Amino acid sequence: MMNYSSNLNPTDERTTRNNIIRLHSLLHNQFSAPIFVPMIKYCWFSSGLTDEKPLFKSVRAACFQFEISESVTCCKEMCENPRFLKCSHCRDILCFACFVYEFHYHFN
Ligand SMILES: [Zn+2]
Ligand SMILES: [Zn+2]
């Protein structure tokens, strides 16, 4: 069973090249979710290349805002860590450890 202190991984070196690449990989994967397609299309509107103004959810609204009815802890089995984000692909609510250390990545 995980607890809050398990978020601190003594072998983790967030500033190492591999872990920076790992974080960017997760970030890029989150932004590739269909929920962010209108947000990316907005770039064409804001730069004046199209008149079509798409409505979109911001990253904050999509990944870091929760309904009152949603769990305050991670949804993974045997994990009771506090929630960190809502996955933009599967909408699961995850803690930092399950997202980063377990590498919550979605393939097409
Ligand atoms: Zn997911
Ligand atoms: Zn978790």
XYZ file of N, CA, C and O and ligand atoms in Angstrom:
434
model
N 0.840 -1.184 0.000
C 0.000 0.000 0.000
C 0.883 1.244 0.000
O 1.849 1.330 0.718
N 0.512 2.187 -0.830
C 1.295 3.414 -0.911
C 0.787 4.413 0.119
O -0.367 4.399 0.493
N 1.641 5.250 0.588
C 1.213 6.352 1.429
C 1.829 7.639 0.900
O 2.544 7.635 -0.087
N 1.534 8.730 1.575
C 1.963 10.025 1.055
C 3.472 10.109 0.900
O 3.974 10.670 -0.057
N 4.223 9.523 1.826
C 5.680 9.606 1.748
C 6.237 8.821 0.559
O 7.369 9.041 0.158
N 5.439 7.911 -0.023
C 5.938 7.172 -1.177
C 6.059 8.072 -2.407
O 6.610 7.677 -3.415
N 5.508 9.313 -2.329
C 5.706 10.259 -3.427
C 7.161 10.651 -3.552
O 7.602 11.105 -4.587
N 7.902 10.511 -2.465
C 9.300 10.884 -2.484
C 10.134 9.667 -2.836
O 10.340 8.779 -2.036
N 10.556 9.628 -4.048
C 11.332 8.510 -4.537
C 12.807 8.865 -4.411
O 13.285 9.754 -5.106
N 13.546 8.204 -3.489
C 14.938 8.582 -3.255
C 15.831 8.392 -4.473
O 16.891 9.019 -4.567
N 15.430 7.548 -5.404
C 16.265 7.344 -6.590
C 15.925 8.325 -7.703
O 16.567 8.326 -8.745
N 14.871 9.125 -7.463
C 14.447 10.054 -8.502
C 15.368 11.265 -8.568
O 15.657 11.893 -7.571
N 15.818 11.575 -9.740
C 16.631 12.769 -9.979
C 15.900 13.571 -11.048
O 16.085 13.356 -12.227
N 15.055 14.492 -10.606
C 14.215 15.211 -11.571
C 15.007 16.078 -12.524
O 14.519 16.473 -13.559
N 16.230 16.390 -12.152
C 17.006 17.258 -13.026
C 17.903 16.478 -13.979
O 18.609 17.082 -14.774
N 17.864 15.180 -13.902
C 18.694 14.434 -14.847
C 18.079 14.505 -16.237
O 16.884 14.721 -16.405
N 18.924 14.308 -17.216
C 18.478 14.381 -18.609
C 17.330 13.404 -18.879
O 16.328 13.761 -19.481
N 17.472 12.172 -18.393
C 16.439 11.170 -18.650
C 15.100 11.552 -18.040
O 14.055 11.350 -18.656
N 15.111 12.099 -16.836
C 13.844 12.446 -16.209
C 13.223 13.700 -16.804
O 12.005 13.824 -16.835
N 14.031 14.606 -17.301
C 13.473 15.768 -18.000
C 12.825 15.306 -19.305
O 11.723 15.733 -19.649
N 13.471 14.411 -20.002
C 12.887 13.848 -21.226
C 11.598 13.101 -20.891
O 10.588 13.212 -21.588
N 11.620 12.376 -19.785
C 10.456 11.613 -19.342
C 9.266 12.546 -19.047
O 8.149 12.297 -19.480
N 9.520 13.651 -18.329
C 8.456 14.605 -18.021
C 7.910 15.257 -19.295
O 6.708 15.421 -19.451
N 8.802 15.613 -20.215
C 8.342 16.203 -21.476
C 7.541 15.211 -22.290
O 6.579 15.584 -22.960
N 7.925 13.952 -22.226
C 7.186 12.923 -22.939
C 5.760 12.806 -22.395
O 4.789 12.740 -23.157
N 5.627 12.813 -21.067
C 4.296 12.742 -20.455
C 3.472 13.984 -20.800
O 2.281 13.889 -21.103
N 4.114 15.142 -20.758
C 3.429 16.391 -21.073
C 2.941 16.394 -22.520
O 1.782 16.719 -22.804
N 3.816 16.023 -23.433
C 3.436 15.960 -24.851
C 2.305 14.959 -25.047
O 1.363 15.220 -25.797
N 2.375 13.843 -24.356
C 1.327 12.829 -24.462
C -0.013 13.372 -23.956
O -1.059 13.130 -24.562
N 0.002 14.118 -22.852
C -1.236 14.700 -22.333
C -1.819 15.704 -23.340
O -3.017 15.721 -23.584
N -0.965 16.535 -23.942
C -1.449 17.536 -24.904
C -1.945 16.914 -26.202
O -2.643 17.571 -26.962
N -1.596 15.673 -26.463
C -2.045 15.028 -27.693
C -3.446 14.440 -27.568
O -3.969 13.874 -28.528
N -4.076 14.596 -26.424
C -5.428 14.049 -26.223
C -6.456 14.831 -27.031
O -6.310 16.036 -27.235
N -7.503 14.159 -27.499
C -8.550 14.847 -28.278
C -9.178 16.035 -27.549
O -9.601 16.986 -28.211
N -9.193 16.017 -26.227
C -9.800 17.122 -25.480
C -9.083 18.448 -25.757
O -9.673 19.524 -25.623
N -7.819 18.401 -26.209
C -7.053 19.629 -26.450
C -7.009 20.052 -27.926
O -6.396 21.066 -28.250
N -7.657 19.312 -28.803
C -7.656 19.679 -30.225
C -8.224 21.088 -30.445
O -7.602 21.908 -31.134
N -9.380 21.444 -29.832
C -9.877 22.821 -30.017
C -8.908 23.870 -29.483
O -8.790 24.952 -30.069
N -8.197 23.579 -28.400
C -7.243 24.535 -27.847
C -6.096 24.783 -28.840
O -5.656 25.920 -29.035
N -5.630 23.725 -29.483
C -4.554 23.873 -30.459
C -5.057 24.600 -31.710
O -4.371 25.452 -32.260
N -6.315 24.322 -32.099
C -6.899 25.022 -33.256
C -7.048 26.515 -32.983
O -7.050 27.325 -33.908
N -7.193 26.871 -31.729
C -7.342 28.283 -31.361
C -6.133 29.102 -31.805
O -6.261 30.297 -32.096
N -4.955 28.479 -31.892
C -3.745 29.184 -32.349
C -3.951 29.792 -33.722
O -3.491 30.906 -33.992
N -4.652 29.070 -34.604
C -4.880 29.581 -35.951
C -5.810 30.791 -35.902
O -5.638 31.741 -36.636
N -6.792 30.761 -34.995
C -7.687 31.896 -34.841
C -6.927 33.090 -34.254
O -7.018 34.207 -34.773
N -6.179 32.863 -33.186
C -5.512 33.981 -32.501
C -4.426 34.623 -33.358
O -4.088 35.783 -33.155
N -3.897 33.887 -34.320
C -2.884 34.472 -35.202
C -3.503 35.060 -36.465
O -2.777 35.546 -37.329
N -4.841 35.002 -36.580
C -5.533 35.620 -37.704
C -5.562 34.777 -38.963
O -5.912 35.268 -40.032
N -5.210 33.509 -38.875
C -5.188 32.649 -40.058
C -6.554 32.067 -40.374
O -6.765 31.535 -41.462
N -7.490 32.152 -39.425
C -8.859 31.684 -39.672
C -9.827 32.539 -38.868
O -9.439 33.171 -37.876
N -11.072 32.575 -39.314
C -12.096 33.314 -38.572
C -12.849 32.402 -37.613
O -13.669 32.867 -36.829
N -12.601 31.105 -37.711
C -13.296 30.137 -36.854
C -12.687 30.157 -35.444
O -11.521 29.827 -35.256
N -13.500 30.557 -34.475
C -13.015 30.649 -33.100
C -13.521 29.451 -32.292
O -14.673 29.428 -31.862
N -12.653 28.457 -32.079
C -13.113 27.281 -31.335
C -13.198 27.559 -29.831
O -12.393 28.313 -29.281
N -14.199 26.975 -29.209
C -14.291 27.020 -27.747
C -13.490 25.851 -27.217
O -13.553 24.751 -27.764
N -12.711 26.092 -26.178
C -11.875 24.998 -25.681
C -11.742 25.033 -24.174
O -12.000 26.058 -23.536
N -11.345 23.896 -23.629
C -11.024 23.799 -22.206
C -9.538 24.077 -22.040
O -8.724 23.514 -22.766
N -9.203 24.906 -21.080
C -7.792 25.151 -20.791
C -7.194 23.920 -20.112
O -7.923 23.020 -19.672
N -5.886 23.896 -20.009
C -5.207 22.795 -19.317
C -5.684 22.752 -17.864
O -5.960 21.673 -17.317
N -5.808 23.912 -17.269
C -6.279 23.968 -15.876
C -7.672 23.359 -15.743
O -7.918 22.551 -14.851
N -8.562 23.755 -16.653
C -9.930 23.248 -16.575
C -9.994 21.751 -16.877
O -10.764 21.015 -16.260
N -9.187 21.304 -17.824
C -9.250 19.897 -18.243
C -8.564 18.952 -17.262
O -9.039 17.845 -17.035
N -7.455 19.391 -16.691
C -6.638 18.460 -15.905
C -6.575 18.754 -14.408
O -6.230 17.866 -13.629
N -6.859 20.001 -14.024
C -6.634 20.336 -12.617
C -7.857 20.871 -11.886
O -7.738 21.370 -10.774
N -9.019 20.807 -12.515
C -10.252 21.172 -11.816
C -11.100 19.917 -11.678
O -11.240 19.137 -12.618
N -11.674 19.751 -10.492
C -12.406 18.537 -10.181
C -13.815 18.881 -9.726
O -14.048 19.953 -9.163
N -14.725 17.951 -9.968
C -16.096 18.101 -9.459
C -16.071 17.780 -7.969
O -15.226 17.005 -7.502
N -17.020 18.356 -7.245
C -17.109 18.087 -5.806
C -17.323 16.597 -5.552
O -16.820 16.035 -4.583
N -18.038 15.953 -6.455
C -18.353 14.530 -6.278
C -17.164 13.609 -6.569
O -17.217 12.416 -6.270
N -16.092 14.156 -7.159
C -14.955 13.306 -7.521
C -14.039 13.051 -6.320
O -13.947 13.872 -5.410
N -13.346 11.953 -6.395
C -12.482 11.520 -5.304
C -11.326 12.503 -5.065
O -10.808 13.102 -6.000
N -10.931 12.627 -3.821
C -9.782 13.479 -3.492
C -8.491 12.656 -3.471
O -7.415 13.195 -3.233
N -8.617 11.362 -3.707
C -7.434 10.498 -3.740
C -7.297 9.841 -5.114
O -8.223 9.852 -5.924
N -6.145 9.276 -5.343
C -5.820 8.594 -6.597
C -6.788 7.433 -6.849
O -7.233 6.782 -5.914
N -7.075 7.183 -8.123
C -8.041 6.133 -8.452
C -7.393 4.755 -8.594
O -8.091 3.758 -8.739
N -6.071 4.694 -8.592
C -5.407 3.406 -8.789
C -5.608 2.502 -7.573
O -5.599 2.971 -6.430
N -5.763 1.230 -7.874
C -5.978 0.247 -6.811
C -4.797 0.249 -5.838
O -3.642 0.315 -6.271
N -5.097 0.190 -4.569
C -4.104 0.140 -3.500
C -3.311 1.449 -3.373
O -2.233 1.465 -2.788
N -3.809 2.539 -3.920
C -3.131 3.828 -3.783
C -4.075 4.810 -3.100
O -5.206 4.972 -3.544
N -3.612 5.416 -2.054
C -4.435 6.374 -1.319
C -3.814 7.769 -1.312
O -4.163 8.609 -0.487
N -2.885 8.006 -2.222
C -2.247 9.324 -2.300
C -3.252 10.381 -2.730
O -4.210 10.088 -3.445
N -3.027 11.634 -2.341
C -3.909 12.710 -2.791
C -3.834 12.883 -4.306
O -2.785 12.640 -4.913
N -4.934 13.294 -4.906
C -4.985 13.463 -6.362
C -4.029 14.567 -6.807
O -3.761 15.525 -6.070
N -3.545 14.417 -8.049
C -2.665 15.412 -8.649
C -3.311 15.993 -9.900
O -3.399 17.197 -10.061
N -3.748 15.109 -10.801
C -4.390 15.590 -12.017
C -5.396 14.586 -12.546
O -5.431 13.436 -12.109
N -6.218 15.068 -13.485
C -7.159 14.201 -14.196
C -6.575 13.994 -15.586
O -6.345 14.958 -16.324
N -6.305 12.749 -15.935
C -5.669 12.433 -17.219
C -6.528 12.964 -18.374
O -7.733 12.745 -18.407
N -5.894 13.652 -19.321
C -6.634 14.222 -20.445
C -7.125 13.145 -21.414
O -8.036 13.399 -22.185
N -6.554 11.954 -21.372
C -6.990 10.865 -22.250
C -8.107 10.048 -21.607
O -9.206 9.972 -22.133
N -7.832 9.420 -20.469
C -8.789 8.472 -19.875
C -9.638 9.096 -18.764
O -10.587 8.464 -18.312
N -9.298 10.337 -18.352
C -10.024 11.071 -17.325
C -9.899 10.421 -15.946
O -10.671 10.760 -15.036
N -8.967 9.508 -15.773
C -8.700 8.961 -14.450
C -8.071 10.042 -13.581
O -7.309 10.876 -14.075
N -8.364 9.992 -12.292
C -7.757 10.913 -11.340
C -6.547 10.225 -10.723
O -6.675 9.127 -10.154
N -5.375 10.840 -10.885
C -4.125 10.192 -10.490
C -3.333 11.045 -9.513
O -3.413 12.275 -9.531
N -2.529 10.372 -8.703
C -1.579 11.077 -7.841
C -0.295 11.308 -8.647
O -0.126 10.761 -9.739
N 0.611 12.104 -8.094
C 1.871 12.399 -8.797
C 2.672 11.127 -9.048
O 3.212 10.924 -10.140
N 2.735 10.259 -8.035
C 3.527 9.037 -8.166
C 2.987 8.135 -9.271
O 3.757 7.612 -10.082
N 1.681 7.945 -9.316
C 1.098 7.075 -10.345
C 1.203 7.707 -11.741
O 1.288 7.000 -12.733
N 1.201 9.029 -11.795
C 1.327 9.686 -13.097
C 2.770 9.679 -13.587
O 3.046 9.251 -14.709
N 3.706 10.113 -12.759
C 5.094 10.273 -13.211
C 5.904 8.993 -13.036
O 6.479 8.479 -13.988
N 5.947 8.460 -11.814
C 6.815 7.296 -11.571
C 6.297 6.035 -12.263
O 7.081 5.214 -12.727
N 4.958 5.894 -12.334
C 4.398 4.731 -13.042
C 4.273 5.006 -14.536
O 3.797 4.159 -15.280
N 4.648 6.194 -14.965
C 4.652 6.616 -16.362
C 3.305 6.339 -17.040
O 3.160 5.446 -17.861
N 2.307 7.157 -16.657
C 0.944 7.020 -17.187
C 0.898 7.567 -18.618
O 0.582 8.731 -18.854
N 1.223 6.729 -19.569
C 1.353 7.113 -20.974
C 0.277 6.423 -21.797
O -0.013 5.256 -21.581
N -0.304 7.150 -22.736
C -1.326 6.558 -23.615
C -0.775 6.405 -25.022
O -0.249 7.349 -25.597
N -0.924 5.211 -25.552
C -0.565 4.944 -26.936
C -1.834 5.037 -27.761
O -2.926 4.843 -27.237
N -1.710 5.322 -29.041
C -2.903 5.441 -29.895
C -3.614 4.151 -29.908
O -4.347 3.535 -29.878
Zn -4.949 8.197 -18.675
Zn -1.701 6.850 -7.117
